[in-house]
Short mmCIF file of C-alpha atoms and ligand atoms in Angstrom, two decimals:
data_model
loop_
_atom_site.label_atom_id
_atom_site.label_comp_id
_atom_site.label_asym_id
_atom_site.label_seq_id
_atom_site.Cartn_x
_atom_site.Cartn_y
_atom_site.Cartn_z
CA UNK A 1 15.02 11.46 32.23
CA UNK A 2 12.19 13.45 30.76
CA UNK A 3 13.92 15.20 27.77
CA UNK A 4 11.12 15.87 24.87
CA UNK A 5 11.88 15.62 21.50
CA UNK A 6 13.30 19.26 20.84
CA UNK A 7 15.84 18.28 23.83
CA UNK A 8 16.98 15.39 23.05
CA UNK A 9 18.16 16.81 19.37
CA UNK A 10 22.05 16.80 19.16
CA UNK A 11 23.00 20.67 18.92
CA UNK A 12 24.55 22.14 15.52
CA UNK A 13 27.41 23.42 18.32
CA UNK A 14 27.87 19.71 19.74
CA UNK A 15 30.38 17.40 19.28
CA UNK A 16 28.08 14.39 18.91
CA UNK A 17 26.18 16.10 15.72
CA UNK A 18 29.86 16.87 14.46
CA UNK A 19 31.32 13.71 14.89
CA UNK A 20 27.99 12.66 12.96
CA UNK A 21 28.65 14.95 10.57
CA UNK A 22 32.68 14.01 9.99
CA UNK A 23 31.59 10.52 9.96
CA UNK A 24 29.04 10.92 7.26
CA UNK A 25 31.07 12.77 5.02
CA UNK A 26 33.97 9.93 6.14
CA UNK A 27 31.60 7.34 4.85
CA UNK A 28 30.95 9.97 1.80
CA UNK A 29 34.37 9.64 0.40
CA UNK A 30 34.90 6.11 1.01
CA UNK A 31 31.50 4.49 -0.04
CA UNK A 32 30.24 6.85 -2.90
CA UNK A 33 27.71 4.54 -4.12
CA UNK A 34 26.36 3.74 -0.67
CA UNK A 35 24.99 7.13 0.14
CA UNK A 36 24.37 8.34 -3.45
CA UNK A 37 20.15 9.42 -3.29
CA UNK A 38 19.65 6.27 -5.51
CA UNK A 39 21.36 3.79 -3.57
CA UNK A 40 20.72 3.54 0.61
CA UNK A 41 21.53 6.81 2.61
CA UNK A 42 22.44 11.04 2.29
CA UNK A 43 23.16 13.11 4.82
CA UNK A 44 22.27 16.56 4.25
CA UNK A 45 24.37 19.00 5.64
CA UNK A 46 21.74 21.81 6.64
CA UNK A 47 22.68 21.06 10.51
CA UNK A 48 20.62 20.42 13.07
CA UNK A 49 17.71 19.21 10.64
CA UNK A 50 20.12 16.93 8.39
CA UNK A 51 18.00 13.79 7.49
CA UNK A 52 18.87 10.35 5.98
CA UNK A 53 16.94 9.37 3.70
CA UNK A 54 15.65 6.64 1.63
CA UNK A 55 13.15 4.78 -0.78
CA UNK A 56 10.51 2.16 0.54
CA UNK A 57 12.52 -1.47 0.27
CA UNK A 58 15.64 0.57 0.77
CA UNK A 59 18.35 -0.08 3.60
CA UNK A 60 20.20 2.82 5.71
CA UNK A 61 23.71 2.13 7.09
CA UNK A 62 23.44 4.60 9.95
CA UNK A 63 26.73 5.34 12.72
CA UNK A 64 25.94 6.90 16.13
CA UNK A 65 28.79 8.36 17.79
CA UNK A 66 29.14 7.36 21.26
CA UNK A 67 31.61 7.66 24.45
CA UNK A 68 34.25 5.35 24.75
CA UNK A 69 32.69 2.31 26.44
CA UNK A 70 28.98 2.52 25.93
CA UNK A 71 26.85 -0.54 27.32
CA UNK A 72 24.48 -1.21 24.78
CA UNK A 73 22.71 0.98 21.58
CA UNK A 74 19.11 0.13 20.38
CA UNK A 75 16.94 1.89 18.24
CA UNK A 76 13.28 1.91 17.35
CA UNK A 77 12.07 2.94 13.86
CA UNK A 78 8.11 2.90 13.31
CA UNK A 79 7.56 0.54 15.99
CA UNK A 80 10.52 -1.86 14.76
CA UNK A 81 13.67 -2.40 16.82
CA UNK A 82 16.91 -1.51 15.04
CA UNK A 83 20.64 -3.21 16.79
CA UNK A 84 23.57 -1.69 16.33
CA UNK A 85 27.37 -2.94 17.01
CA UNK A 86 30.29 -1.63 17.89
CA UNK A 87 32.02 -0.66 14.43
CA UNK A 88 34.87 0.91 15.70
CA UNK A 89 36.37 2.93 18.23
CA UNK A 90 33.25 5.19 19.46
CA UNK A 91 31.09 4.11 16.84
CA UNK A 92 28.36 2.49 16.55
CA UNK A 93 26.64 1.27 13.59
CA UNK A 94 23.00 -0.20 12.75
CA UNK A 95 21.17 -1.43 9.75
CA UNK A 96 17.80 0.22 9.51
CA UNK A 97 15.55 -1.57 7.09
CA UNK A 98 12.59 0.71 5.23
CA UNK A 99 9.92 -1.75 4.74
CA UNK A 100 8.46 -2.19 1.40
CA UNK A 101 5.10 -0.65 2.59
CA UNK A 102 6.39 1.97 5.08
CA UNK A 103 4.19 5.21 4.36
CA UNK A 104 6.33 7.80 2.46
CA UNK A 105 6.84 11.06 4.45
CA UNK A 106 9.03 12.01 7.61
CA UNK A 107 9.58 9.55 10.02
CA UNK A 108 11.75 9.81 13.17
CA UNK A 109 14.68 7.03 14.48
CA UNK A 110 14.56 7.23 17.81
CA UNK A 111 18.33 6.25 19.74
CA UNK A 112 19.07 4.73 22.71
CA UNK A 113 22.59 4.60 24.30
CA UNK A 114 23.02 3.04 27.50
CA UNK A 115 26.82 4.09 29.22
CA UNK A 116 27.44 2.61 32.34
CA UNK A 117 26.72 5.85 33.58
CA UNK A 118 23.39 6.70 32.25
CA UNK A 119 21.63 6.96 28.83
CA UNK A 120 21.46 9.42 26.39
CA UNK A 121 19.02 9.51 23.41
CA UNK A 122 19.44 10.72 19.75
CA UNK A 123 16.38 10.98 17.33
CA UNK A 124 17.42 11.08 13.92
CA UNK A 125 14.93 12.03 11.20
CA UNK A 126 14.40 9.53 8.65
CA UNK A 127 12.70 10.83 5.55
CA UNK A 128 10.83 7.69 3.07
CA UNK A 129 10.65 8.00 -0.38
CA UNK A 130 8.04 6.30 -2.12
CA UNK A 131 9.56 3.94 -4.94
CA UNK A 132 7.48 3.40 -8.04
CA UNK A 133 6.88 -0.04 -7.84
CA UNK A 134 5.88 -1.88 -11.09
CA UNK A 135 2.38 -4.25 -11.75
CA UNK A 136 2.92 -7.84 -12.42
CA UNK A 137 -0.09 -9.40 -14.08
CA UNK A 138 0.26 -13.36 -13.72
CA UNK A 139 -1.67 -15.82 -14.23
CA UNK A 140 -1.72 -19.27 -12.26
CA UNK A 141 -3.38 -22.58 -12.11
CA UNK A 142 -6.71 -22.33 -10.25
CA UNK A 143 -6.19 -24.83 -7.08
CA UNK A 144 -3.05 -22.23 -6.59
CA UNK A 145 -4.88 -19.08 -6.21
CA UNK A 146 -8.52 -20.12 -4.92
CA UNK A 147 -7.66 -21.88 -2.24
CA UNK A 148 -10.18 -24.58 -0.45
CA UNK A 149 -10.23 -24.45 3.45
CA UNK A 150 -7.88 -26.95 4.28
CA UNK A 151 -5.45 -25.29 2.02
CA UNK A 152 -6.00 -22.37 3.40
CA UNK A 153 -5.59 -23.11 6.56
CA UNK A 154 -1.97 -25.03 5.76
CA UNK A 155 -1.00 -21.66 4.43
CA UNK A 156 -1.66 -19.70 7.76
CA UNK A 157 -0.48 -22.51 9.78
CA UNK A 158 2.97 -22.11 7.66
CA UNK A 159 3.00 -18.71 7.19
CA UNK A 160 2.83 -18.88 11.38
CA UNK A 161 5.67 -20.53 11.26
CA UNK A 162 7.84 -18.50 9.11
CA UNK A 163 7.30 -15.26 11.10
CA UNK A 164 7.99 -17.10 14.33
CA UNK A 165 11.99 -17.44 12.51
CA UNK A 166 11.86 -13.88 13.12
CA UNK A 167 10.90 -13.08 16.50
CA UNK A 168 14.66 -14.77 17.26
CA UNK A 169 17.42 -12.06 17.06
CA UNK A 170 21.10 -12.81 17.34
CA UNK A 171 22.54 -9.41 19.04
CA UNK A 172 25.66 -9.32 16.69
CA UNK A 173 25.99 -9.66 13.40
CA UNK A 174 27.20 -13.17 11.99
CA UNK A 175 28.19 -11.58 8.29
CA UNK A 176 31.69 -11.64 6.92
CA UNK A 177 31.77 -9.32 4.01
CA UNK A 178 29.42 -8.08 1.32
CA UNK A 179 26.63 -9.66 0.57
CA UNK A 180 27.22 -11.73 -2.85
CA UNK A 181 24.31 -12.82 -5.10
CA UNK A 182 22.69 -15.95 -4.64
CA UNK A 183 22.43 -17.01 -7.72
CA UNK A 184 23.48 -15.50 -11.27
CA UNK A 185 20.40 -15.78 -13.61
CA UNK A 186 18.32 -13.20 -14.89
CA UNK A 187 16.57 -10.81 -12.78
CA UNK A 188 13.36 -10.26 -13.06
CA UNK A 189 13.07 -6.95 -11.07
CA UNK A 190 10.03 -7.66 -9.09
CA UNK A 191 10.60 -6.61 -5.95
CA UNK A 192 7.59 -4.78 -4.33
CA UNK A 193 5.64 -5.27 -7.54
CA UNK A 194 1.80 -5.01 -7.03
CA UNK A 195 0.31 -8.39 -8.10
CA UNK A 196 -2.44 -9.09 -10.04
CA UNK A 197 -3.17 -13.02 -10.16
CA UNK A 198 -5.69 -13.88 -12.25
CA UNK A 199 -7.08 -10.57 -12.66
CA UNK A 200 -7.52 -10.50 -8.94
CA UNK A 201 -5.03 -7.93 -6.77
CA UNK A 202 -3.15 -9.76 -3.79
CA UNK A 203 -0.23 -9.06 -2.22
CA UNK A 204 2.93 -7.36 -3.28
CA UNK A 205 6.28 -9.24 -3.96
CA UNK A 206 7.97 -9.13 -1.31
CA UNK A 207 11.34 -10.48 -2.88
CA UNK A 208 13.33 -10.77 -5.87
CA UNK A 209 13.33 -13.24 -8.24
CA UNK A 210 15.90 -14.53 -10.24
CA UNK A 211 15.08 -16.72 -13.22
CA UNK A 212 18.01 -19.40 -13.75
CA UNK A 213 17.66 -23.34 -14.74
CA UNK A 214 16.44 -26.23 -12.75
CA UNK A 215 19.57 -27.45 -10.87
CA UNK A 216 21.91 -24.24 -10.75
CA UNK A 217 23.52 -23.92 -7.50
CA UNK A 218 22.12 -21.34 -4.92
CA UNK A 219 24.37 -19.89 -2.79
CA UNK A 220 24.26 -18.08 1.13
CA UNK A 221 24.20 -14.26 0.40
CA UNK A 222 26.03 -14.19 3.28
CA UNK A 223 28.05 -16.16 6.43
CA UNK A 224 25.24 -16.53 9.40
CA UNK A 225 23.41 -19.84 10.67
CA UNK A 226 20.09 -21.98 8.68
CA UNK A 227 16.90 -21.09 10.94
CA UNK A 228 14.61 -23.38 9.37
CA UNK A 229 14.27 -25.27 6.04
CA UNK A 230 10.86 -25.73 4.75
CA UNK A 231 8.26 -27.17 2.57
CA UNK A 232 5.46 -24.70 2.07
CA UNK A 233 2.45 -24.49 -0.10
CA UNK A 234 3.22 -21.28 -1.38
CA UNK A 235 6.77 -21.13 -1.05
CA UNK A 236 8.37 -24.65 -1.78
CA UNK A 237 11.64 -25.91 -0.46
CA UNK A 238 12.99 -23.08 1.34
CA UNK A 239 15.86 -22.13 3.45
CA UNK A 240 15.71 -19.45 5.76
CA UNK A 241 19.14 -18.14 7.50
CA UNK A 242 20.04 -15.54 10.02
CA UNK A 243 23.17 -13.27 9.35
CA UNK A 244 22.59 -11.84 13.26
CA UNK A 245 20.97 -8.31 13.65
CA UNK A 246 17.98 -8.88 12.54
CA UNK A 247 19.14 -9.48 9.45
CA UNK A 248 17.17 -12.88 7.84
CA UNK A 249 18.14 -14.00 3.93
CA UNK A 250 14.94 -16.26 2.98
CA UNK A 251 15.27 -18.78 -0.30
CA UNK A 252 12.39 -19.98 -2.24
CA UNK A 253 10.99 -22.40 -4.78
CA UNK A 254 14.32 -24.88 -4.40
CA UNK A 255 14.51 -28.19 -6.20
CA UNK A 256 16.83 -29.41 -3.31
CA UNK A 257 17.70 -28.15 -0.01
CA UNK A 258 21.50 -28.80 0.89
CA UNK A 259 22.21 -27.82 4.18
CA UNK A 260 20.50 -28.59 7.55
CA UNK A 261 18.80 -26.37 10.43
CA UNK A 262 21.10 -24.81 13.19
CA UNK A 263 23.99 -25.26 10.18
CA UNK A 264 26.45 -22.27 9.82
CA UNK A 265 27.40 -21.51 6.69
CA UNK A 266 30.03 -19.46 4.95
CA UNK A 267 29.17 -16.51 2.59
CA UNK A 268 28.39 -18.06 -0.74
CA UNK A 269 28.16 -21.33 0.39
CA UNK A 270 25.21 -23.29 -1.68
CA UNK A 271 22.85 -24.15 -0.29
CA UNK A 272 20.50 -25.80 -2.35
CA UNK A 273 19.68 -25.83 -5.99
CA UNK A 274 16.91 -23.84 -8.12
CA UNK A 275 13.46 -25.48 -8.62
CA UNK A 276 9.67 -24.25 -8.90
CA UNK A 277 8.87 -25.73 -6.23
CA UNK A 278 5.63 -24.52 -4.56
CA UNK A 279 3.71 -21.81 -6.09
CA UNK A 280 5.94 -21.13 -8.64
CA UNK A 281 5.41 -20.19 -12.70
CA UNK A 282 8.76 -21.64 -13.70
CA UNK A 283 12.12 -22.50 -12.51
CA UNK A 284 13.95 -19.51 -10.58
CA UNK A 285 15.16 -18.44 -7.14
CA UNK A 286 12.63 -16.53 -5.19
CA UNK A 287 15.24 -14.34 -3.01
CA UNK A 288 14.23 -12.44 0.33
CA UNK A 289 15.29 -10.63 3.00
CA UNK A 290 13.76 -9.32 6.41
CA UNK A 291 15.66 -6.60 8.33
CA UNK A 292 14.05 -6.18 12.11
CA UNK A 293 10.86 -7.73 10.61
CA UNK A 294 10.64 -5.09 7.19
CA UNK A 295 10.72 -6.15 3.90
CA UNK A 296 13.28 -4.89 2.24
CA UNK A 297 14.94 -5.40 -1.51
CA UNK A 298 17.68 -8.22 -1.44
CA UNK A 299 19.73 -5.92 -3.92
CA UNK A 300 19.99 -3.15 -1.17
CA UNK A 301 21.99 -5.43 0.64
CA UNK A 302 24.83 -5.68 -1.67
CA UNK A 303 25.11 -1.84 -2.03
CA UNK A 304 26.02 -1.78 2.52
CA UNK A 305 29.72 -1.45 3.83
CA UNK A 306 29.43 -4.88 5.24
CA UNK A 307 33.41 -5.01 5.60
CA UNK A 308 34.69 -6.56 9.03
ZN1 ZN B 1 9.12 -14.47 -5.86
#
């Protein structure tokens, strides 16, 4: 099949790009807050051009109608793989995470869905909003910023090793529910915030923190199976767990860790307890999440139709 771009775009006339279109207004009605501009997704209606949409850090909830018994449907999204499952009958559904640092501007999702009878491709434009991320001036003990070379090399070692969690993808999704919060405590709204340690810029946030007491219980966002538990320079005790898809909840800075790797757990489940751990200014739970290898805001999460 050699259908360019132009082609492959469902026609205003088709069924597909109605059944798109019924859908979104379906999901509309019955998740208001999930596709209000703010919160993950919109679908425009000026047909064939309609466009979700969304802010860096933000997740998009996106259905593809399909035929009756189609084989498998993948995605790719600015060279990241999106999965989607079989939500109901001819539907399809995929979480497509907008990394934190994903340039702002029109971007294109590009579908694949393999019947046994063929394939048939959908590309669905995808505009990115830039969010107005705040700066976090901090400053830290020395030996935690300027780091000598055997530190330093630790931190790649381990940093290594937490991206290698990643690369493993369970092809359905091992949720049950909406997401809950990990941990109730104050949030500090960080998420994405451009860092300045020591009067020195370094990497944005790439998580949430919550700020809570030494010992309060941290819970699973979500049902899904421990990865890895770790003890990292930078990040502490940690607990990393996969919720299938792609989807990866990552928990920072612990005092204790209570569960152990390859362990499934059940949606707010605790896990551990909060510390400061690791490179940490005070007790609180450092919260992330990685969708399909972005970086995207834990709070995003809780705003999905995660129902089953
Ligand atoms: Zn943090």
């Amino acid at each position: 099949m050699n259908a360019g771009a132009q082609e492959s775009w469902p026609s205003p006339r088709s069924r597909s790009w109605r059944t798109l279109f019924v859908v979104a207004m379906v999901i509309a009605s019955v998740f208001p807050v999930t596709i209000s501009p703010h919160a993950t997704s919109r679908l425009g209606t000026d047909a064939p051009t309609s466009r979700f949409q969304g802010k860096q850090g933000e997740v998009l909830f996106i259905e593809v109608p399909v035929a009756d018994h189609a084989g498998e449907v993948t995605g790719q999204f600015l060279g990241r793989r999106v999965l989607f499952f079989p939500l109901r009958s001819q539907t399809y559904a995929g979480l497509l995470g907008i990394d934190m640092e994903d340039a702002p501007g029109q971007h294109e999702l590009h579908v694949t869905i393999r019947h046994p009878g063929g394939r048939r491709k959908l590309i669905y434009p995808i505009t990115v909003l830039p969010e107005a991320y705040p700066t976090q001036r901090m400053t830290l003990p020395k030996n935690k910023v300027e780091l000598d070379a055997a530190t330093l090399k630790r931190v790649r070692t381990e940093q290594q090793t937490l991206l290698s969690v990643f690369e493993s993808v369970t092809p359905h999704p091992l949720w049950e529910g909406p997401c809950v919060e990990p941990v109730e405590g104050r949030v500090t709204g960080v998420f994405g915030s451009r860092r300045i340690i020591n009067g020195y810029p370094r990497n944005p946030h790439s998580g949430e923190d919550i700020a809570a007491p030494t010992g309060t219980p941290v819970r699973a966002m979500n049902a899904g199976v421990v990865r890895m538990t770790i003890d990292h320079f930078f990040t502490g005790k940690g607990v990393i767990i996969d919720h299938g898809m792609g989807l990866f909840s990552m928990y920072f800075h612990l005092r204790e860790i209570a569960v152990e790797q390859g362990q499934r757990v059940h949606r707010g489940q605790v896990i551990g307890t909060v510390g400061s751990t690791g490179r940490a200014t005070g007790p609180h739970l450092h919260w992330g999440v990685r969708l399909n290898g972005a970086r995207v805001d834990p709070y995003a999460l809780m705003r999905l139709p995660l129902g089953r």
